[in-house]
Amino acid sequence: MGHKRSTSMPISRSYTLHVHEIDLQNASVSKSAEGPGDAIFETKAGVKRLFHSLRARHIDVSSMAFERFKQTLRRAQTQTERQLLKRFLLQPMQISNAELKQILEIRNVFEGDKVPAMTNVDRAHRFYIRSWVFTPVQLLLVVQLLRTKGFGSARLDEWEFQCCITVFGTLTVRYIGMIKGRRDFVQRSQLDISEKSPNSLFGAFRDIMKERFPLVHDELEIHEFPHLAFSMLGSNEIVGNQLVADDTERLLIQFFGERSLLNVQSGGQYIDYLPKITDEKLFRGFNSRYFTEFSSSCEQFPGTAWGKLSDDFDEIERHARTHSELYHFHHDYFNVMKNEARPYQYKGYTVMVYLGEELSRKHLKAGHTFFQGSASVSVFVRGLINRLSKIEREKFNSGNQPPDLQKTYTFFNVLPLPDFPNVHRALQILKNYIQCTQPIIIVTYGHRSHAAIASGFQKLKTQRCGLPPMDGTLIRISNRMDGVVGKGQDIVHISLSHPGKYQYGNRDPASLRNFYIQKQLVYLVAHCTMDAIDHHLSTPSLSSRRDLTAKVLNHVCVILKGLGTFALKTTDHGIDVSLPENEPSQKGCGSKFIRNSFSTVLQMVIKQRVGVINQNLEEDTTVVPNSGRSSSKRKADAFEKDLTCPIFGYGTFDCIFSFGRAHGSQNSPERISQLEKLWAENIPELHLAIPNNEEMHERWVKELSSLTQGQSYFLKVVDGLPQSEYLKALALVCKSTGRHKRRYDGIGEKTQMRSGLWVSRKDIQARRVELSPRVKTKDLQGFPVEIKPNSEIKIKWLTSGGQEQTLTVESPRCAMPQNGTQTRALSFTEHGIDIVDASGFALRPCEPWEKEPSKATLPRWGFKSKNGQLLQELWGAVRSELGLSIPPDRIRGLPPRINGVGLVPSNSATETPQQNKPPRVQDANFLLYNFLNERFPSGGVFRTISRAKDKNSTEDLQEFVKFCRRPQNVNHPYCAKWLDMLDRPRPFIAILAPNIRAYRSCQTQKTYPYMPGSGCHLTETVFHVGPRGKR
């Protein structure tokens, strides 16, 4: 049963034998000539091999996950399918998603909103994969840019290697993920892509894609593994549900190859670590009986002394209840906190207390102790302590009754509440607690709790204070004599890194191993402390705490020196214990080409290809500093700024337009008539790609009829030619025979082109005489434009009244040319301005989660800015001169705007930024606040699904969009932001909950209305909004 699974449950008859079995399998896999997946040709053998491969990498995966995983593997019946499976297991990045469907049961989530019905779908775990498809050159550039940002890992090495060995075809970068319940795969992806920090690998990867390869970014694919979904059993708080889901996610990541994926971790919400048998033997060698003896002999801290802290605990609870808008807590949490902090004593002594940094909101809301909670950190720490307890019981045959581990784990946070504002008071409460309980050992998690003890409760900072805090390969056991507990009351202080860092950071086995051994040493010190207490009580001459702590350190030194495994160094404050070095372990599987040796020739080819890319990267990213602006240096300044000019001077555009510009709309009779005349004229320059013969007539007309009005036929003909042929054709029609002939003769294959028709002035030694021409208004339709590397487009035109105008607009990244010969042109449509390619295809921005792109590259509704108003004038003038219709409504400019307080982010756990109550007119939530007061004065259910999908819907989300579009609201500073997030096929619904909660009580619920006739359920997020004035 999934809900009974535990991180500490042994697979073999004893925990030690279970770990020993893992080590044997590790040795077996390590000796194999091939990787774990190389021999997989049949499903059963493949799953078994993958199972052992995971366990050999210190990842303990349940058999249940493997049984369910078999269902998603298609049976490889034909030789082609078996070969495809083998190729995937060797080189997963080279397998496309279309090929992947032949060996795996996956479903494209973009094929529709309908999700196959399943039992208890509202309480299910579901798994998906995101995919981005690159050419090898594109991905190699992404890798190089990631490295310039400071990222480096075996993952990037594998991507780079795949780029070098893949001459043809594409490479797919994938990301494995999991969602709970019937959450929307697309909205989850939208949330991740929108809010991942640019400092993370995912965020940097996203930003580079958007900037350099927007089409790759926009063509995101998301596939679901429908057969891997499973319903949760019992309560949502049961850890076993999540553990089974974690196992499945880890299994998928291993199956796809960790290095091929964008996933940084090996998968799972909880931290899974299976130690080696050699590391388990360390604790067996300590001969510790701490858990058994302490739990059987301990007594709770006396109530009379404990009552001295009642005022402090009451103050903490009072603060939380007074600021209930900041804290969502379980009704019984504060009793739980007091019980967890109240220690159990051994013969009248408090042996050990753990200090955390800050209470997590998950513990506060669930009402759990740190040790018994369902948070990832709690499960991780609890699993390690369970392991140590099991080893101790097995060594001494302590019976079947396990000790009560909660009694051995006394815990208190330096900050008693999340974001507790009064740090000085928090330190005073901590000091009162320590001086009341008088522990012999204080174990601190993280820099902040370390600083509090090391400074004598004077500081609470993240930087190092006093003793060096922590080192992954070292544990410092300090004998503090500065009166932390009280005058003359010494303590043993042990600093550990915070286990929470493994939740989101890298979970490499070496770091987890070091933390595990540090925990072993902590309990060795605790065991020695109990021995010292026994000796202390039987020896009246040892009467001080200083004698007691000295005895503890001496006992620890004797045991560690006797083992000979640890290196000890005595210091003025205690002892430094260096952890034993990790034995070489099997590295994660990369491609077969990486594991096997390859020829010197292949190495040389790869080195040359990487060198070329690096050289191009350096040329692309070099920043040339600006020179002075004096008149004597203007010409040089033009070079330094890398200004451009038409490749063959003023005559460039006249020459290419001399072969015809498209008349009329696409495929119109006027266009066809024009093309028939040009065909009859048999102009050689228009038949460079398609010859003038009867068999090709229809194809020639069809290709040129797709151009937008005003575009150049000649640019369409030469589009797609290699740069050498493109330049040759362009030079034949454009090269001047005048005084600049020598300059233009310098243009060759190595000349860097810009948007097909521009070149750096520095390359041809050109000056201001070569500036781009100023175009008449009516000629701007279909006229080529240059898109700068910073996405800027400069439009220069001459109005009908003879006035010169210049405007700079920003192009979306999707319209950026992918190489130097691709051209772009302007097209003025009824919805705004399109940027089109040489074939007349409009390049419009489209986020991956949108069902359809924008109606224009630069839509009319965006003409609100100062430049946008001038662009609107240009747009209207062009369409007027072309005789095209102009909508009567004018997009009004934005008033002088003074922004108020912005929105609370969708992933914010607190009300940040702090909202005005009630909101002011310029605040982002002014619109939402007034809408709630109008539509839900007494509270109600805020529905988000449209009536087209559920006829019973009240369409509250759609009404809020209409509310924002009202004349009195449309010019609000944040109206455009609200509409951008909500007025689209897939609204960003997650933004509503935290902002509603700033003014009303709000509970989020997932509902699944049935869609008649489809046999499927839809997903809807519903908000239960409280009455006005109640939060």
Coordinates of N, CA and C in Angstrom, one line a residue, residues 447-544:
H447 N 23.6 28.9 9.4 CA 24.4 30.0 9.8 C 23.8 30.9 10.9
R448 N 22.5 31.1 10.8 CA 21.8 32.0 11.7 C 21.8 31.5 13.1
S449 N 21.4 30.3 13.3 CA 21.4 29.7 14.6 C 22.8 29.6 15.2
H450 N 23.8 29.3 14.3 CA 25.2 29.3 14.7 C 25.6 30.7 15.3
A451 N 25.3 31.7 14.5 CA 25.7 33.1 14.9 C 25.0 33.4 16.2
A452 N 23.8 33.0 16.5 CA 23.2 33.4 17.7 C 23.9 32.8 18.9
I453 N 24.4 31.6 18.8 CA 25.1 30.9 19.9 C 26.5 31.5 20.0
A454 N 27.2 31.6 18.8 CA 28.6 32.0 18.8 C 28.8 33.4 19.3
S455 N 27.7 34.3 19.1 CA 27.8 35.7 19.6 C 27.3 35.9 21.0
G456 N 26.9 34.8 21.6 CA 26.3 34.9 23.0 C 25.0 35.6 23.0
F457 N 24.1 35.3 22.0 CA 22.8 35.9 21.8 C 22.8 37.4 21.5
Q458 N 23.9 37.8 20.8 CA 23.9 39.2 20.5 C 23.7 39.5 19.0
K459 N 23.9 38.5 18.2 CA 23.7 38.7 16.7 C 22.9 37.6 16.1
L460 N 22.2 38.0 15.0 CA 21.5 37.0 14.2 C 21.7 37.3 12.8
K461 N 22.9 36.8 12.3 CA 23.2 37.2 10.9 C 23.6 35.9 10.1
T462 N 23.6 36.1 8.8 CA 24.0 34.9 8.0 C 25.5 34.8 7.8
Q463 N 26.2 35.9 8.0 CA 27.7 35.7 7.8 C 28.3 35.0 9.0
R464 N 29.5 34.6 8.8 CA 30.2 33.9 9.9 C 30.5 34.8 11.1
C465 N 30.3 34.2 12.2 CA 30.5 35.0 13.5 C 31.2 34.1 14.5
G466 N 32.2 34.6 15.1 CA 32.9 33.8 16.1 C 33.7 32.6 15.4
L467 N 33.3 31.4 15.8 CA 33.9 30.2 15.2 C 33.4 30.0 13.8
P468 N 34.3 29.5 12.9 CA 33.8 29.1 11.6 C 32.6 28.2 11.7
P469 N 31.5 28.5 11.0 CA 30.3 27.8 11.2 C 30.3 26.3 10.8
M470 N 30.5 26.0 9.5 CA 30.4 24.6 9.1 C 31.1 24.4 7.8
D471 N 31.6 23.1 7.7 CA 32.3 22.7 6.5 C 31.8 21.3 6.2
G472 N 31.5 21.1 4.9 CA 30.9 19.8 4.5 C 31.8 18.6 4.9
T473 N 33.1 18.7 5.0 CA 33.9 17.6 5.3 C 34.5 17.7 6.7
L474 N 34.0 18.5 7.5 CA 34.5 18.7 8.9 C 33.4 18.9 9.9
I475 N 33.5 18.5 11.1 CA 32.6 18.8 12.1 C 33.4 19.4 13.3
R476 N 33.0 20.5 13.8 CA 33.7 21.1 14.9 C 32.9 21.0 16.2
I477 N 33.5 20.3 17.1 CA 32.8 20.1 18.4 C 33.5 21.0 19.4
S478 N 32.8 22.1 19.8 CA 33.4 23.2 20.6 C 32.9 23.1 22.0
N479 N 33.9 23.4 22.9 CA 33.6 23.4 24.4 C 33.5 24.9 24.7
R480 N 32.3 25.5 24.7 CA 32.1 26.9 25.0 C 32.1 27.2 26.5
M481 N 32.9 28.2 26.9 CA 33.1 28.6 28.3 C 32.7 30.1 28.5
D482 N 31.8 30.6 27.6 CA 31.5 32.0 27.8 C 30.2 32.3 28.4
G483 N 29.7 31.3 29.1 CA 28.5 31.6 29.9 C 27.2 31.7 29.1
V484 N 27.2 30.9 27.9 CA 26.0 30.9 27.1 C 24.8 30.4 27.9
V485 N 25.0 29.3 28.6 CA 23.9 28.7 29.4 C 23.7 29.5 30.7
G486 N 24.8 29.9 31.2 CA 24.7 30.7 32.5 C 26.1 30.8 33.0
K487 N 26.3 31.5 34.1 CA 27.6 31.8 34.6 C 28.2 30.4 35.1
G488 N 29.4 30.1 34.5 CA 30.1 28.9 34.8 C 29.5 27.6 34.3
Q489 N 28.5 27.8 33.4 CA 27.8 26.6 32.8 C 28.2 26.4 31.4
D490 N 29.2 25.6 31.2 CA 29.8 25.3 29.8 C 28.8 24.4 29.0
I491 N 29.0 24.5 27.7 CA 28.2 23.7 26.8 C 29.1 23.1 25.7
V492 N 28.6 22.1 25.1 CA 29.3 21.5 23.9 C 28.5 22.0 22.7
H493 N 29.1 22.8 21.8 CA 28.4 23.4 20.7 C 28.8 22.7 19.4
I494 N 27.8 22.2 18.6 CA 28.1 21.5 17.3 C 27.3 22.2 16.2
S495 N 28.0 22.7 15.2 CA 27.4 23.4 14.1 C 27.3 22.5 12.9
L496 N 26.0 22.4 12.4 CA 25.8 21.7 11.2 C 25.2 22.6 10.1
S497 N 25.4 22.2 8.8 CA 24.7 23.0 7.8 C 23.2 22.7 7.9
H498 N 22.4 23.6 7.4 CA 20.9 23.4 7.5 C 20.5 22.3 6.5
P499 N 19.7 21.3 6.9 CA 19.3 20.3 6.0 C 18.4 20.8 4.9
G500 N 17.8 21.9 5.2 CA 16.8 22.5 4.2 C 17.5 22.9 2.9
K501 N 18.8 23.0 2.9 CA 19.5 23.4 1.7 C 19.4 22.4 0.6
Y502 N 19.2 21.1 1.0 CA 19.1 20.0 0.0 C 17.7 20.0 -0.6
Q503 N 16.7 20.7 -0.1 CA 15.4 20.6 -0.7 C 15.4 21.2 -2.1
Y504 N 16.0 22.3 -2.3 CA 16.0 23.0 -3.6 C 17.3 23.0 -4.3
G505 N 18.4 22.8 -3.6 CA 19.7 22.8 -4.1 C 20.1 21.4 -4.7
N506 N 21.4 21.3 -4.9 CA 21.9 20.1 -5.5 C 22.0 19.0 -4.4
R507 N 21.4 17.8 -4.7 CA 21.4 16.7 -3.8 C 22.5 15.7 -4.2
D508 N 23.7 16.1 -4.3 CA 24.7 15.2 -4.7 C 25.0 14.2 -3.5
P509 N 25.2 13.0 -3.8 CA 25.4 12.0 -2.7 C 26.6 12.3 -1.8
A510 N 27.6 13.0 -2.3 CA 28.8 13.3 -1.4 C 28.4 14.2 -0.3
S511 N 27.6 15.3 -0.6 CA 27.1 16.2 0.4 C 26.2 15.5 1.4
L512 N 25.3 14.7 0.9 CA 24.3 14.0 1.8 C 25.1 13.0 2.7
R513 N 26.1 12.4 2.1 CA 26.9 11.5 2.9 C 27.6 12.2 4.1
N514 N 28.2 13.3 3.8 CA 28.8 14.1 4.8 C 27.9 14.5 5.9
F515 N 26.7 15.0 5.5 CA 25.7 15.3 6.5 C 25.3 14.1 7.4
Y516 N 25.2 13.0 6.8 CA 24.8 11.8 7.5 C 25.9 11.4 8.5
I517 N 27.1 11.4 8.1 CA 28.2 11.1 9.0 C 28.3 12.1 10.2
Q518 N 28.0 13.4 9.9 CA 28.0 14.4 10.9 C 26.9 14.1 11.9
K519 N 25.8 13.6 11.5 CA 24.7 13.2 12.4 C 25.1 12.0 13.2
Q520 N 25.9 11.1 12.7 CA 26.4 10.0 13.4 C 27.3 10.5 14.6
L521 N 28.1 11.5 14.3 CA 29.0 12.0 15.3 C 28.3 12.8 16.3
V522 N 27.2 13.4 16.0 CA 26.3 14.1 17.0 C 25.8 13.1 18.0
Y523 N 25.4 12.0 17.5 CA 24.8 11.0 18.5 C 25.9 10.2 19.2
L524 N 27.1 10.2 18.6 CA 28.3 9.7 19.4 C 28.6 10.6 20.6
V525 N 28.6 12.0 20.3 CA 28.8 12.9 21.4 C 27.7 12.8 22.5
A526 N 26.4 12.6 22.0 CA 25.3 12.4 23.0 C 25.5 11.2 23.8
H527 N 26.0 10.1 23.2 CA 26.2 8.9 23.9 C 27.3 9.1 24.9
C528 N 28.4 9.8 24.5 CA 29.5 10.1 25.5 C 29.1 11.0 26.6
T529 N 28.1 11.8 26.3 CA 27.6 12.7 27.4 C 26.8 11.9 28.4
M530 N 26.1 10.9 28.0 CA 25.4 10.1 29.0 C 26.4 9.3 29.8
D531 N 27.4 8.8 29.2 CA 28.5 8.1 30.0 C 29.1 9.1 31.0
A532 N 29.4 10.3 30.5 CA 30.0 11.3 31.4 C 29.1 11.7 32.6
I533 N 27.8 11.7 32.3 CA 26.8 12.0 33.4 C 26.9 10.9 34.4
D534 N 26.9 9.6 34.0 CA 27.0 8.5 34.9 C 28.3 8.6 35.7
H535 N 29.4 8.9 35.1 CA 30.6 9.0 35.8 C 30.6 10.2 36.7
H536 N 30.0 11.3 36.3 CA 29.9 12.5 37.0 C 29.2 12.3 38.3
L537 N 28.0 11.6 38.2 CA 27.2 11.3 39.4 C 27.9 10.4 40.4
S538 N 28.8 9.5 39.9 CA 29.4 8.5 40.7 C 30.7 9.0 41.3
T539 N 31.2 10.2 40.8 CA 32.4 10.8 41.3 C 32.2 12.2 41.8
P540 N 32.0 12.3 43.1 CA 31.7 13.6 43.7 C 32.7 14.7 43.5
S541 N 34.0 14.3 43.2 CA 35.0 15.3 43.0 C 34.8 16.1 41.7
L542 N 34.1 15.5 40.7 CA 33.8 16.2 39.5 C 32.5 16.9 39.7
S543 N 32.5 18.2 40.1 CA 31.3 18.9 40.5 C 30.9 20.0 39.6
S544 N 31.7 20.3 38.5 CA 31.4 21.5 37.7 C 31.0 21.0 36.3

